[in-house]
Amino acid sequence: MTIFIAGGTSGIGYALARHYLEKGYQVGICGRNPGKVPHNTFENLKILQADVCDMDSIAAAVRSLQTDGKPLDIFINCAGSYAEDVAGKISYEEAEEMLQTNILGTANCFEVARKAMKGQKKGSIAVIASVSGILDYENSSLYTKTKRSVIQISDAYRRALKPFGISVTAIAPGYVDTEKLRQLNHNDLHKKPFLTDEETAVNIISKAIENREKLVIFPTKMKWMMKSLSLLPSFLLNMIMFRKAQWMKDNRP
Ligand SMILES: NC(=O)c1ccc[n+]([C@@H]2O[C@H](COP(=O)([O-])OP(=O)(O)OC[C@H]3O[C@@H](n4cnc5c(N)ncnc54)[C@H](OP(=O)(O)O)[C@@H]3O)[C@@H](O)[C@H]2O)c1
């Protein structure tokens, strides 16, 4: 099996790479700064420099994995840009990077993956959205709106790629205990409910891809909380989410 993971050089992406490497699969990972990957002790791991905002660089990275006409079995896009924008402190540069990476980057990854897989008549594509993208409410953050777009872009590609035997799985995780999440929160995750560790996240994500599921929301408690909130009238949902954002902002330096 050959797996390509865009945004696989740290966090959830790198944890997924290790999972597939331990199964003996051929894995390619990329990021803008591949130097941050710990010393490579895996024979089957190829570390590449590529930016999801530059489709040609992603296509070249995928091609370098497909030597001898090897099929591409799984393409996972974990690349994402997130900032602590609940406090309304997001800068123009952060907003631009978020829009480019999360929206344009998602579309670029789908395009590269579908071109690589189309002739094979099989394959699985997965993208990491966020549980925050499940709810539709007026005052959601820019990050939430980009992740909602990721889920919707996935829906469109799922329909289009079904006749070619290619599955599309959108993953909507709640908080996952990665170094990046810790950095953004000054190592204080006490306001991150239902926190999931990387290993549990990897097991859920890899199983969902294997089962060709459409959308996976985890952890279960977060999923049910979102489902219950989605039943509320919009004014009430807006108010609750505003209060939650205020609560998260409290005590922030
Ligand atoms: N951790 C959570 O609580 C959580 C919850 C819900 C959803 N998510 C989503 O899960 C994904 C992974 O998050 P994480 O916590 O594992 O963060 P992370 O460690 O920062 O992982 C992001 C990965 O994407 C790469 N990347 C970023 N921009 C890129 C670009 N333009 N082109 C190529 N690679 C790029 C990063 O490497 P470089 O910076 O070197 O390029 C890194 O390898 C993100 O999409 C995030 O939105 C995370």
Coordinates of C-alpha atoms in Angstrom, one line a residue, residues 49-213:
Q49 CA 9.0 19.5 0.8
A50 CA 5.7 20.7 -0.7
D51 CA 3.1 23.4 -0.1
V52 CA -0.6 22.6 -0.5
C53 CA -1.1 26.1 -1.8
D54 CA 1.1 25.2 -4.7
M55 CA -0.6 22.4 -6.6
D56 CA 2.5 21.6 -8.8
S57 CA 4.6 21.0 -5.7
I58 CA 2.1 18.6 -4.3
A59 CA 1.7 16.8 -7.7
A60 CA 5.5 16.4 -7.9
A61 CA 5.7 15.0 -4.4
V62 CA 3.0 12.4 -5.2
R63 CA 4.6 11.5 -8.5
S64 CA 7.9 10.8 -6.7
L65 CA 6.1 8.2 -4.6
Q66 CA 4.5 6.5 -7.6
T67 CA 7.7 4.9 -9.0
D68 CA 7.2 1.8 -11.3
G69 CA 3.6 2.7 -11.8
K70 CA 2.7 2.0 -8.2
P71 CA -0.9 2.9 -7.4
L72 CA -1.6 5.6 -4.8
D73 CA -3.9 3.9 -2.3
I74 CA -4.6 6.6 0.2
F75 CA -4.1 10.4 0.1
I76 CA -4.7 12.2 3.4
N77 CA -4.7 16.0 3.7
C78 CA -3.8 17.0 7.3
A79 CA -2.3 20.4 6.3
G80 CA -4.2 23.1 8.1
S81 CA -3.7 26.6 9.5
Y82 CA -5.2 27.5 12.8
A83 CA -4.7 30.4 15.1
E84 CA -6.4 31.2 18.4
D85 CA -8.9 33.5 16.7
V86 CA -11.7 33.1 19.4
A87 CA -10.2 36.2 21.0
G88 CA -10.7 38.2 17.8
K89 CA -6.9 38.7 17.6
I90 CA -6.4 37.2 14.2
S91 CA -4.1 39.3 12.0
Y92 CA -4.5 39.8 8.2
E93 CA -1.5 37.6 7.6
E94 CA -3.0 34.8 9.7
A95 CA -6.4 35.1 8.0
E96 CA -4.8 35.0 4.5
E97 CA -2.7 31.9 5.4
M98 CA -5.8 30.2 6.9
L99 CA -7.9 30.9 3.8
Q100 CA -5.2 29.8 1.4
T101 CA -4.2 26.6 3.3
N102 CA -7.6 25.4 4.4
I103 CA -9.6 26.2 1.3
L104 CA -7.3 26.5 -1.7
G105 CA -5.0 23.8 -0.2
T106 CA -8.0 21.4 0.2
A107 CA -9.1 21.9 -3.4
N108 CA -5.5 21.5 -4.6
C109 CA -5.1 18.2 -2.7
F110 CA -8.3 16.8 -4.1
E111 CA -7.2 17.7 -7.6
V112 CA -3.8 16.1 -7.3
A113 CA -5.2 13.0 -5.6
R114 CA -8.0 12.5 -8.1
K115 CA -5.6 12.8 -11.1
A116 CA -3.3 10.2 -9.4
M117 CA -6.1 7.8 -8.7
K118 CA -8.5 8.2 -11.6
G119 CA -6.9 5.6 -13.9
Q120 CA -6.7 3.1 -11.0
K121 CA -10.4 2.8 -10.5
K122 CA -9.8 2.7 -6.7
G123 CA -8.4 4.8 -3.9
S124 CA -9.3 6.7 -0.7
I125 CA -9.0 10.4 -0.1
A126 CA -9.4 11.8 3.4
V127 CA -9.2 15.4 4.7
I128 CA -9.0 16.7 8.2
A129 CA -11.7 19.3 8.8
S130 CA -12.8 20.1 12.4
V131 CA -15.7 19.4 14.6
S132 CA -16.2 23.2 14.7
G133 CA -17.2 23.1 11.1
I134 CA -20.2 20.9 11.8
L135 CA -22.3 23.7 13.3
D136 CA -23.7 26.5 11.1
Y137 CA -23.9 29.8 13.1
E138 CA -23.5 33.4 12.3
N139 CA -20.7 34.4 14.6
S140 CA -18.3 31.5 14.1
S141 CA -14.6 32.2 13.7
L142 CA -12.9 32.4 10.3
Y143 CA -11.2 29.0 11.2
T144 CA -14.6 27.4 11.8
K145 CA -15.9 28.8 8.5
T146 CA -12.9 27.5 6.6
K147 CA -13.3 24.0 8.1
R148 CA -17.0 24.1 7.3
S149 CA -15.9 24.7 3.7
V150 CA -13.6 21.7 3.9
I151 CA -16.6 19.5 4.8
Q152 CA -18.6 20.9 1.9
I153 CA -15.7 20.6 -0.6
S154 CA -15.4 17.0 0.4
D155 CA -19.1 16.4 -0.2
A156 CA -18.8 17.8 -3.8
Y157 CA -15.7 15.6 -4.6
R158 CA -17.3 12.5 -3.0
R159 CA -20.2 12.7 -5.5
A160 CA -17.9 13.4 -8.4
L161 CA -15.4 10.6 -7.6
K162 CA -17.8 7.8 -6.7
P163 CA -18.1 6.6 -10.3
F164 CA -14.3 6.1 -10.3
G165 CA -14.2 3.9 -7.2
I166 CA -12.6 6.6 -5.1
S167 CA -13.9 7.3 -1.6
V168 CA -13.8 10.6 0.2
T169 CA -13.8 10.7 4.0
A170 CA -14.1 14.0 5.9
I171 CA -12.7 13.9 9.4
A172 CA -14.1 16.3 12.0
P173 CA -12.0 15.9 15.2
G174 CA -12.6 17.7 18.4
Y175 CA -9.5 18.8 20.3
V176 CA -6.5 16.5 19.7
D177 CA -3.5 16.8 22.0
T178 CA -0.8 17.9 19.5
E179 CA 2.2 20.0 20.0
K180 CA 0.6 22.7 17.9
L181 CA -2.5 22.9 20.0
R182 CA -0.3 23.1 23.1
Q183 CA 1.8 25.9 21.6
L184 CA -1.2 27.9 20.8
N185 CA -2.6 27.6 24.3
H186 CA 0.6 28.2 26.2
N187 CA 0.6 24.5 27.2
D188 CA -2.7 24.9 29.1
L189 CA -5.4 22.7 27.7
H190 CA -7.8 22.8 30.7
K191 CA -10.4 24.6 28.6
K192 CA -10.3 22.1 25.8
P193 CA -13.2 19.6 26.6
F194 CA -13.1 15.9 25.6
L195 CA -9.4 16.1 24.6
T196 CA -8.3 13.1 22.5
D197 CA -4.7 11.8 22.4
E198 CA -2.9 11.4 19.1
E199 CA -3.0 7.5 19.2
T200 CA -6.8 7.4 19.7
A201 CA -7.2 10.0 16.9
V202 CA -5.1 7.9 14.6
N203 CA -7.1 4.7 15.3
I204 CA -10.4 6.5 14.6
I205 CA -9.1 8.2 11.4
S206 CA -7.5 5.1 9.9
K207 CA -10.5 2.9 10.6
A208 CA -12.8 5.5 9.0
I209 CA -10.7 5.6 5.9
E210 CA -10.6 1.8 5.7
N211 CA -14.4 1.7 6.0
R212 CA -14.7 4.4 3.4
E213 CA -16.9 6.4 5.7

